[in-house]
Amino acid sequence: MDYIIDILKEEYLDSVSLLEKENFGLDAWSRGSFEETLENKDYHYIVALDNNEVIGMCGYLRSLDEADILNVSVKKESRGKKIANTLMKQLLDHGAAAGISHFTLEVRKENAPARKLYENLGFICEGIRPKFYKNPDDDVAIYWLHL
């Protein structure tokens, strides 16, 4: 592993928002949205760093014993190194230790690599919401993991 995992800090906000924009374009969260996650104890975000550069991130928003996993993202040139897998495992471990027993996430139906990752982690697709995404148009697959 050529990278380290850290919690999201203010010093990473510019890099995180740039990564978000590179991967999600018009649907990207703003820097301000990520800044708000630092101020709300129900959010937990982690980043993968290579030479102090953010190359991946993910987080969750907790509600009682459930959490919505958000913003799973890895730099295009850093993909294929199991960064998303490492981030997700650490995020799930953190959530489980905090008492979260149900995790959900949404992913583009056509995003086969992400869907495979989530299924390998034990998530089950429990529904499809048609025509949810734009640019390009796609359905959303809704996944759940029940511990």
Tab-separated table of N, CA and C in Angstrom:
chain	number	residue	atom	x	y	z
A	1	MET	N	0.864	-1.182	0.000
A	1	MET	CA	0.000	0.000	0.000
A	1	MET	C	0.900	1.232	0.000
A	2	ASP	N	0.765	2.038	-1.037
A	2	ASP	CA	1.590	3.232	-1.195
A	2	ASP	C	0.918	4.482	-0.662
A	3	TYR	N	-0.135	4.344	0.061
A	3	TYR	CA	-0.908	5.488	0.518
A	3	TYR	C	-1.282	5.281	1.979
A	4	ILE	N	-1.701	6.383	2.613
A	4	ILE	CA	-2.156	6.303	4.000
A	4	ILE	C	-3.606	6.776	4.069
A	5	ILE	N	-4.304	6.347	5.098
A	5	ILE	CA	-5.693	6.752	5.322
A	5	ILE	C	-5.717	7.709	6.504
A	6	ASP	N	-6.460	8.795	6.360
A	6	ASP	CA	-6.595	9.793	7.410
A	6	ASP	C	-8.051	10.250	7.443
A	7	ILE	N	-8.453	10.861	8.542
A	7	ILE	CA	-9.787	11.459	8.583
A	7	ILE	C	-9.755	12.768	7.791
A	8	LEU	N	-10.894	13.167	7.290
A	8	LEU	CA	-10.993	14.422	6.556
A	8	LEU	C	-10.699	15.580	7.505
A	9	LYS	N	-9.805	16.467	7.066
A	9	LYS	CA	-9.442	17.665	7.826
A	9	LYS	C	-9.571	18.873	6.918
A	10	GLU	N	-9.622	20.036	7.530
A	10	GLU	CA	-9.771	21.271	6.758
A	10	GLU	C	-8.688	21.419	5.693
A	11	GLU	N	-7.490	20.981	5.995
A	11	GLU	CA	-6.385	21.127	5.035
A	11	GLU	C	-6.586	20.312	3.756
A	12	TYR	N	-7.508	19.340	3.781
A	12	TYR	CA	-7.763	18.509	2.605
A	12	TYR	C	-8.968	18.984	1.787
A	13	LEU	N	-9.691	19.984	2.252
A	13	LEU	CA	-10.953	20.362	1.617
A	13	LEU	C	-10.818	20.767	0.156
A	14	ASP	N	-9.786	21.536	-0.189
A	14	ASP	CA	-9.615	21.937	-1.585
A	14	ASP	C	-9.374	20.723	-2.472
A	15	SER	N	-8.530	19.806	-2.032
A	15	SER	CA	-8.229	18.604	-2.814
A	15	SER	C	-9.449	17.699	-2.940
A	16	VAL	N	-10.199	17.553	-1.851
A	16	VAL	CA	-11.389	16.711	-1.857
A	16	VAL	C	-12.429	17.281	-2.816
A	17	SER	N	-12.649	18.587	-2.785
A	17	SER	CA	-13.653	19.175	-3.670
A	17	SER	C	-13.204	19.106	-5.131
A	18	LEU	N	-11.901	19.191	-5.396
A	18	LEU	CA	-11.389	19.041	-6.762
A	18	LEU	C	-11.597	17.600	-7.249
A	19	LEU	N	-11.287	16.626	-6.409
A	19	LEU	CA	-11.506	15.224	-6.759
A	19	LEU	C	-12.989	14.971	-7.047
A	20	GLU	N	-13.845	15.504	-6.221
A	20	GLU	CA	-15.287	15.361	-6.398
A	20	GLU	C	-15.715	15.928	-7.753
A	21	LYS	N	-15.202	17.105	-8.093
A	21	LYS	CA	-15.568	17.743	-9.362
A	21	LYS	C	-15.046	16.939	-10.551
A	22	GLU	N	-13.806	16.419	-10.443
A	22	GLU	CA	-13.232	15.619	-11.528
A	22	GLU	C	-14.063	14.372	-11.795
A	23	ASN	N	-14.574	13.747	-10.743
A	23	ASN	CA	-15.280	12.480	-10.907
A	23	ASN	C	-16.787	12.618	-11.089
A	24	PHE	N	-17.389	13.703	-10.589
A	24	PHE	CA	-18.840	13.807	-10.625
A	24	PHE	C	-19.367	15.031	-11.366
A	25	GLY	N	-18.479	15.866	-11.879
A	25	GLY	CA	-18.881	16.990	-12.717
A	25	GLY	C	-19.942	17.861	-12.089
A	26	LEU	N	-21.048	18.027	-12.807
A	26	LEU	CA	-22.130	18.914	-12.359
A	26	LEU	C	-22.817	18.420	-11.092
A	27	ASP	N	-22.692	17.118	-10.798
A	27	ASP	CA	-23.325	16.557	-9.606
A	27	ASP	C	-22.425	16.634	-8.371
A	28	ALA	N	-21.255	17.228	-8.512
A	28	ALA	CA	-20.267	17.258	-7.426
A	28	ALA	C	-20.719	18.122	-6.250
A	29	TRP	N	-20.326	17.666	-5.056
A	29	TRP	CA	-20.512	18.484	-3.857
A	29	TRP	C	-19.532	19.655	-3.927
A	30	SER	N	-19.906	20.763	-3.329
A	30	SER	CA	-19.032	21.935	-3.265
A	30	SER	C	-18.064	21.809	-2.089
A	31	ARG	N	-17.062	22.666	-2.085
A	31	ARG	CA	-16.134	22.716	-0.951
A	31	ARG	C	-16.906	23.005	0.334
A	32	GLY	N	-17.882	23.902	0.236
A	32	GLY	CA	-18.696	24.249	1.397
A	32	GLY	C	-19.472	23.064	1.952
A	33	SER	N	-19.945	22.204	1.064
A	33	SER	CA	-20.661	21.004	1.521
A	33	SER	C	-19.737	20.106	2.333
A	34	PHE	N	-18.502	19.934	1.863
A	34	PHE	CA	-17.553	19.117	2.612
A	34	PHE	C	-17.157	19.796	3.924
A	35	GLU	N	-17.054	21.111	3.896
A	35	GLU	CA	-16.728	21.855	5.111
A	35	GLU	C	-17.799	21.629	6.181
A	36	GLU	N	-19.062	21.586	5.751
A	36	GLU	CA	-20.160	21.342	6.692
A	36	GLU	C	-20.053	19.972	7.349
A	37	THR	N	-19.470	18.986	6.636
A	37	THR	CA	-19.335	17.648	7.236
A	37	THR	C	-18.372	17.676	8.424
A	38	LEU	N	-17.435	18.615	8.407
A	38	LEU	CA	-16.485	18.730	9.517
A	38	LEU	C	-17.157	19.275	10.772
A	39	GLU	N	-18.255	19.985	10.581
A	39	GLU	CA	-18.940	20.645	11.692
A	39	GLU	C	-20.098	19.828	12.260
A	40	ASN	N	-20.402	18.690	11.634
A	40	ASN	CA	-21.552	17.879	12.032
A	40	ASN	C	-21.067	16.506	12.461
A	41	LYS	N	-21.273	16.156	13.713
A	41	LYS	CA	-20.759	14.898	14.269
A	41	LYS	C	-21.387	13.656	13.648
A	42	ASP	N	-22.490	13.814	12.901
A	42	ASP	CA	-23.128	12.667	12.260
A	42	ASP	C	-22.428	12.247	10.967
A	43	TYR	N	-21.518	13.076	10.480
A	43	TYR	CA	-20.724	12.730	9.301
A	43	TYR	C	-19.381	12.165	9.746
A	44	HIS	N	-18.880	11.220	8.982
A	44	HIS	CA	-17.518	10.728	9.181
A	44	HIS	C	-16.922	10.501	7.797
A	45	TYR	N	-15.848	11.213	7.486
A	45	TYR	CA	-15.178	11.102	6.193
A	45	TYR	C	-13.728	10.722	6.395
A	46	ILE	N	-13.230	9.899	5.462
A	46	ILE	CA	-11.820	9.540	5.451
A	46	ILE	C	-11.278	9.764	4.041
A	47	VAL	N	-9.960	9.950	3.987
A	47	VAL	CA	-9.283	10.177	2.710
A	47	VAL	C	-8.089	9.245	2.592
A	48	ALA	N	-7.734	8.937	1.356
A	48	ALA	CA	-6.494	8.230	1.057
A	48	ALA	C	-5.517	9.268	0.534
A	49	LEU	N	-4.300	9.242	1.070
A	49	LEU	CA	-3.279	10.232	0.718
A	49	LEU	C	-2.038	9.542	0.156
A	50	ASP	N	-1.520	10.107	-0.920
A	50	ASP	CA	-0.243	9.675	-1.483
A	50	ASP	C	0.628	10.921	-1.561
A	51	ASN	N	1.714	10.935	-0.790
A	51	ASN	CA	2.570	12.133	-0.698
A	51	ASN	C	1.752	13.371	-0.348
A	52	ASN	N	0.855	13.212	0.604
A	52	ASN	CA	-0.010	14.284	1.113
A	52	ASN	C	-1.005	14.814	0.077
A	53	GLU	N	-1.204	14.079	-1.028
A	53	GLU	CA	-2.201	14.438	-2.032
A	53	GLU	C	-3.394	13.500	-1.868
A	54	VAL	N	-4.598	14.063	-1.861
A	54	VAL	CA	-5.805	13.249	-1.757
A	54	VAL	C	-5.995	12.485	-3.063
A	55	ILE	N	-6.015	11.146	-2.954
A	55	ILE	CA	-6.241	10.312	-4.127
A	55	ILE	C	-7.549	9.520	-4.016
A	56	GLY	N	-8.199	9.597	-2.868
A	56	GLY	CA	-9.466	8.905	-2.681
A	56	GLY	C	-10.169	9.397	-1.438
A	57	MET	N	-11.480	9.149	-1.390
A	57	MET	CA	-12.250	9.567	-0.220
A	57	MET	C	-13.557	8.802	-0.166
A	58	CYS	N	-14.149	8.786	0.994
A	58	CYS	CA	-15.524	8.341	1.181
A	58	CYS	C	-15.961	8.743	2.576
A	59	GLY	N	-17.255	8.692	2.792
A	59	GLY	CA	-17.767	9.067	4.100
A	59	GLY	C	-19.171	8.542	4.296
A	60	TYR	N	-19.688	8.794	5.482
A	60	TYR	CA	-21.076	8.437	5.737
A	60	TYR	C	-21.750	9.511	6.565
A	61	LEU	N	-23.067	9.490	6.475
A	61	LEU	CA	-23.932	10.321	7.306
A	61	LEU	C	-24.751	9.364	8.152
A	62	ARG	N	-24.594	9.485	9.451
A	62	ARG	CA	-25.258	8.582	10.395
A	62	ARG	C	-26.633	9.110	10.784
A	63	SER	N	-27.562	8.177	10.931
A	63	SER	CA	-28.879	8.461	11.479
A	63	SER	C	-29.246	7.262	12.356
A	64	LEU	N	-29.108	7.444	13.683
A	64	LEU	CA	-29.324	6.374	14.652
A	64	LEU	C	-28.394	5.202	14.356
A	65	ASP	N	-28.947	4.010	14.022
A	65	ASP	CA	-28.083	2.858	13.763
A	65	ASP	C	-27.905	2.585	12.266
A	66	GLU	N	-28.226	3.587	11.425
A	66	GLU	CA	-28.061	3.475	9.976
A	66	GLU	C	-27.104	4.552	9.493
A	67	ALA	N	-26.481	4.286	8.337
A	67	ALA	CA	-25.610	5.279	7.733
A	67	ALA	C	-25.733	5.223	6.219
A	68	ASP	N	-25.800	6.397	5.605
A	68	ASP	CA	-25.744	6.541	4.153
A	68	ASP	C	-24.287	6.770	3.772
A	69	ILE	N	-23.756	5.892	2.957
A	69	ILE	CA	-22.383	6.059	2.481
A	69	ILE	C	-22.421	7.028	1.307
A	70	LEU	N	-21.501	7.999	1.341
A	70	LEU	CA	-21.503	9.106	0.387
A	70	LEU	C	-20.115	9.300	-0.243
A	71	ASN	N	-20.107	9.809	-1.446
A	71	ASN	CA	-18.893	10.329	-2.090
A	71	ASN	C	-17.740	9.334	-2.159
A	72	VAL	N	-18.012	8.101	-2.538
A	72	VAL	CA	-16.911	7.152	-2.744
A	72	VAL	C	-16.244	7.556	-4.056
A	73	SER	N	-14.979	7.949	-3.967
A	73	SER	CA	-14.319	8.527	-5.133
A	73	SER	C	-12.816	8.294	-5.078
A	74	VAL	N	-12.238	7.935	-6.215
A	74	VAL	CA	-10.793	7.725	-6.337
A	74	VAL	C	-10.327	8.411	-7.615
A	75	LYS	N	-9.163	9.060	-7.544
A	75	LYS	CA	-8.590	9.702	-8.735
A	75	LYS	C	-8.453	8.673	-9.852
A	76	LYS	N	-8.758	9.087	-11.067
A	76	LYS	CA	-8.712	8.162	-12.205
A	76	LYS	C	-7.356	7.469	-12.319
A	77	GLU	N	-6.280	8.218	-12.171
A	77	GLU	CA	-4.936	7.637	-12.334
A	77	GLU	C	-4.521	6.747	-11.161
A	78	SER	N	-5.302	6.731	-10.095
A	78	SER	CA	-4.993	5.901	-8.919
A	78	SER	C	-5.894	4.678	-8.806
A	79	ARG	N	-6.769	4.486	-9.774
A	79	ARG	CA	-7.689	3.349	-9.716
A	79	ARG	C	-6.950	2.046	-9.986
A	80	GLY	N	-7.530	0.954	-9.540
A	80	GLY	CA	-6.931	-0.360	-9.731
A	80	GLY	C	-5.939	-0.740	-8.642
A	81	LYS	N	-5.841	0.072	-7.585
A	81	LYS	CA	-4.901	-0.185	-6.489
A	81	LYS	C	-5.628	-0.561	-5.197
A	82	LYS	N	-6.924	-0.871	-5.308
A	82	LYS	CA	-7.754	-1.273	-4.166
A	82	LYS	C	-7.940	-0.154	-3.135
A	83	ILE	N	-7.813	1.090	-3.572
A	83	ILE	CA	-7.980	2.229	-2.671
A	83	ILE	C	-9.425	2.315	-2.183
A	84	ALA	N	-10.384	2.202	-3.101
A	84	ALA	CA	-11.795	2.272	-2.696
A	84	ALA	C	-12.134	1.124	-1.750
A	85	ASN	N	-11.594	-0.048	-2.012
A	85	ASN	CA	-11.828	-1.203	-1.143
A	85	ASN	C	-11.295	-0.933	0.264
A	86	THR	N	-10.084	-0.417	0.350
A	86	THR	CA	-9.484	-0.097	1.651
A	86	THR	C	-10.287	0.970	2.381
A	87	LEU	N	-10.655	2.031	1.663
A	87	LEU	CA	-11.460	3.099	2.271
A	87	LEU	C	-12.784	2.562	2.782
A	88	MET	N	-13.460	1.783	1.960
A	88	MET	CA	-14.769	1.253	2.362
A	88	MET	C	-14.656	0.335	3.578
A	89	LYS	N	-13.672	-0.533	3.598
A	89	LYS	CA	-13.507	-1.427	4.745
A	89	LYS	C	-13.264	-0.633	6.021
A	90	GLN	N	-12.409	0.387	5.947
A	90	GLN	CA	-12.144	1.197	7.144
A	90	GLN	C	-13.383	1.987	7.556
A	91	LEU	N	-14.128	2.486	6.582
A	91	LEU	CA	-15.347	3.231	6.890
A	91	LEU	C	-16.384	2.321	7.558
A	92	LEU	N	-16.555	1.120	7.024
A	92	LEU	CA	-17.503	0.173	7.606
A	92	LEU	C	-17.073	-0.256	9.005
A	93	ASP	N	-15.775	-0.489	9.192
A	93	ASP	CA	-15.264	-0.854	10.519
A	93	ASP	C	-15.521	0.264	11.524
A	94	HIS	N	-15.264	1.503	11.109
A	94	HIS	CA	-15.494	2.647	11.987
A	94	HIS	C	-16.972	2.738	12.352
A	95	GLY	N	-17.834	2.599	11.363
A	95	GLY	CA	-19.268	2.681	11.619
A	95	GLY	C	-19.756	1.574	12.539
A	96	ALA	N	-19.293	0.346	12.296
A	96	ALA	CA	-19.701	-0.777	13.138
A	96	ALA	C	-19.259	-0.550	14.582
A	97	ALA	N	-18.041	-0.044	14.768
A	97	ALA	CA	-17.532	0.234	16.116
A	97	ALA	C	-18.343	1.336	16.793
A	98	ALA	N	-18.953	2.215	15.986
A	98	ALA	CA	-19.770	3.302	16.531
A	98	ALA	C	-21.226	2.892	16.714
A	99	GLY	N	-21.550	1.628	16.433
A	99	GLY	CA	-22.893	1.139	16.660
A	99	GLY	C	-23.811	1.152	15.451
A	100	ILE	N	-23.264	1.387	14.287
A	100	ILE	CA	-24.080	1.373	13.070
A	100	ILE	C	-24.204	-0.073	12.595
A	101	SER	N	-25.428	-0.504	12.346
A	101	SER	CA	-25.633	-1.884	11.910
A	101	SER	C	-26.267	-1.992	10.520
A	102	HIS	N	-26.624	-0.868	9.925
A	102	HIS	CA	-27.212	-0.869	8.586
A	102	HIS	C	-26.565	0.246	7.766
A	103	PHE	N	-26.031	-0.119	6.609
A	103	PHE	CA	-25.399	0.844	5.713
A	103	PHE	C	-26.113	0.805	4.374
A	104	THR	N	-26.312	1.953	3.773
A	104	THR	CA	-26.910	2.019	2.446
A	104	THR	C	-26.074	2.944	1.567
A	105	LEU	N	-26.193	2.733	0.273
A	105	LEU	CA	-25.528	3.603	-0.694
A	105	LEU	C	-26.265	3.510	-2.013
A	106	GLU	N	-26.027	4.502	-2.850
A	106	GLU	CA	-26.610	4.534	-4.187
A	106	GLU	C	-25.474	4.643	-5.189
A	107	VAL	N	-25.629	3.954	-6.314
A	107	VAL	CA	-24.592	3.949	-7.342
A	107	VAL	C	-25.267	3.855	-8.706
A	108	ARG	N	-24.624	4.455	-9.687
A	108	ARG	CA	-25.148	4.341	-11.046
A	108	ARG	C	-25.242	2.866	-11.433
A	109	LYS	N	-26.373	2.493	-12.005
A	109	LYS	CA	-26.586	1.104	-12.398
A	109	LYS	C	-25.504	0.638	-13.383
A	110	GLU	N	-25.039	1.522	-14.235
A	110	GLU	CA	-24.037	1.164	-15.246
A	110	GLU	C	-22.604	1.154	-14.710
A	111	ASN	N	-22.399	1.499	-13.453
A	111	ASN	CA	-21.049	1.533	-12.876
A	111	ASN	C	-20.689	0.139	-12.348
A	112	ALA	N	-20.355	-0.748	-13.272
A	112	ALA	CA	-20.080	-2.149	-12.923
A	112	ALA	C	-18.922	-2.316	-11.937
A	113	PRO	N	-17.802	-1.591	-12.086
A	113	PRO	CA	-16.711	-1.778	-11.112
A	113	PRO	C	-17.118	-1.415	-9.682
A	114	ALA	N	-17.857	-0.330	-9.512
A	114	ALA	CA	-18.296	0.065	-8.171
A	114	ALA	C	-19.288	-0.953	-7.627
A	115	ARG	N	-20.207	-1.393	-8.453
A	115	ARG	CA	-21.197	-2.382	-7.994
A	115	ARG	C	-20.512	-3.673	-7.560
A	116	LYS	N	-19.504	-4.089	-8.304
A	116	LYS	CA	-18.762	-5.304	-7.938
A	116	LYS	C	-18.064	-5.112	-6.597
A	117	LEU	N	-17.444	-3.948	-6.394
A	117	LEU	CA	-16.792	-3.640	-5.122
A	117	LEU	C	-17.789	-3.769	-3.972
A	118	TYR	N	-18.935	-3.112	-4.095
A	118	TYR	CA	-19.921	-3.127	-3.022
A	118	TYR	C	-20.448	-4.542	-2.762
A	119	GLU	N	-20.698	-5.281	-3.822
A	119	GLU	CA	-21.186	-6.656	-3.656
A	119	GLU	C	-20.129	-7.529	-2.984
A	120	ASN	N	-18.857	-7.326	-3.327
A	120	ASN	CA	-17.777	-8.079	-2.680
A	120	ASN	C	-17.654	-7.752	-1.194
A	121	LEU	N	-18.120	-6.579	-0.797
A	121	LEU	CA	-18.108	-6.179	0.614
A	121	LEU	C	-19.361	-6.643	1.354
A	122	GLY	N	-20.274	-7.301	0.640
A	122	GLY	CA	-21.470	-7.842	1.278
A	122	GLY	C	-22.746	-7.049	1.044
A	123	PHE	N	-22.664	-5.945	0.313
A	123	PHE	CA	-23.864	-5.162	0.014
A	123	PHE	C	-24.753	-5.927	-0.966
A	124	ILE	N	-26.057	-5.742	-0.816
A	124	ILE	CA	-27.037	-6.384	-1.688
A	124	ILE	C	-27.885	-5.298	-2.338
A	125	CYS	N	-28.039	-5.409	-3.662
A	125	CYS	CA	-28.903	-4.466	-4.373
A	125	CYS	C	-30.346	-4.791	-4.019
A	126	GLU	N	-31.029	-3.830	-3.405
A	126	GLU	CA	-32.404	-4.049	-2.967
A	126	GLU	C	-33.410	-3.223	-3.757
A	127	GLY	N	-32.934	-2.517	-4.789
A	127	GLY	CA	-33.875	-1.769	-5.609
A	127	GLY	C	-33.177	-0.949	-6.672
A	128	ILE	N	-33.947	-0.600	-7.691
A	128	ILE	CA	-33.476	0.257	-8.782
A	128	ILE	C	-34.453	1.418	-8.896
A	129	ARG	N	-33.929	2.615	-8.957
A	129	ARG	CA	-34.760	3.802	-9.183
A	129	ARG	C	-34.469	4.263	-10.618
A	130	PRO	N	-35.438	4.136	-11.527
A	130	PRO	CA	-35.194	4.462	-12.937
A	130	PRO	C	-34.928	5.949	-13.174
A	131	LYS	N	-34.047	6.194	-14.130
A	131	LYS	CA	-33.777	7.544	-14.651
A	131	LYS	C	-33.470	8.555	-13.560
A	132	PHE	N	-32.715	8.153	-12.558
A	132	PHE	CA	-32.392	9.023	-11.429
A	132	PHE	C	-31.280	10.016	-11.785
A	133	TYR	N	-30.248	9.532	-12.464
A	133	TYR	CA	-29.083	10.371	-12.784
A	133	TYR	C	-29.229	11.024	-14.152
A	134	LYS	N	-28.575	12.156	-14.275
A	134	LYS	CA	-28.490	12.885	-15.545
A	134	LYS	C	-27.005	13.061	-15.881
A	135	ASN	N	-26.749	13.362	-17.125
A	135	ASN	CA	-25.382	13.680	-17.595
A	135	ASN	C	-24.358	12.606	-17.286
A	136	PRO	N	-24.411	11.419	-17.757
A	136	PRO	CA	-25.416	10.854	-18.642
A	136	PRO	C	-26.577	10.244	-17.860
A	137	ASP	N	-27.681	10.046	-18.566
A	137	ASP	CA	-28.860	9.441	-17.947
A	137	ASP	C	-28.548	8.023	-17.506
A	138	ASP	N	-29.016	7.673	-16.314
A	138	ASP	CA	-28.789	6.328	-15.792
A	138	ASP	C	-29.750	6.083	-14.633
A	139	ASP	N	-30.016	4.816	-14.388
A	139	ASP	CA	-30.785	4.402	-13.214
A	139	ASP	C	-29.849	4.374	-12.009
A	140	VAL	N	-30.420	4.385	-10.820
A	140	VAL	CA	-29.628	4.239	-9.611
A	140	VAL	C	-29.939	2.880	-8.992
A	141	ALA	N	-28.875	2.196	-8.579
A	141	ALA	CA	-29.023	0.951	-7.854
A	141	ALA	C	-28.872	1.267	-6.366
A	142	ILE	N	-29.800	0.780	-5.557
A	142	ILE	CA	-29.803	1.058	-4.118
A	142	ILE	C	-29.337	-0.192	-3.384
A	143	TYR	N	-28.256	-0.049	-2.640
A	143	TYR	CA	-27.632	-1.171	-1.946
A	143	TYR	C	-27.779	-1.018	-0.445
A	144	TRP	N	-27.854	-2.165	0.234
A	144	TRP	CA	-27.878	-2.207	1.698
A	144	TRP	C	-26.914	-3.275	2.204
A	145	LEU	N	-26.329	-2.999	3.335
A	145	LEU	CA	-25.535	-3.973	4.079
A	145	LEU	C	-26.077	-3.982	5.498
A	146	HIS	N	-26.522	-5.148	5.948
A	146	HIS	CA	-27.063	-5.297	7.305
A	146	HIS	C	-26.082	-6.161	8.097
A	147	LEU	N	-25.501	-5.584	9.134
A	147	LEU	CA	-24.532	-6.343	9.943
A	147	LEU	C	-25.234	-7.183	11.000
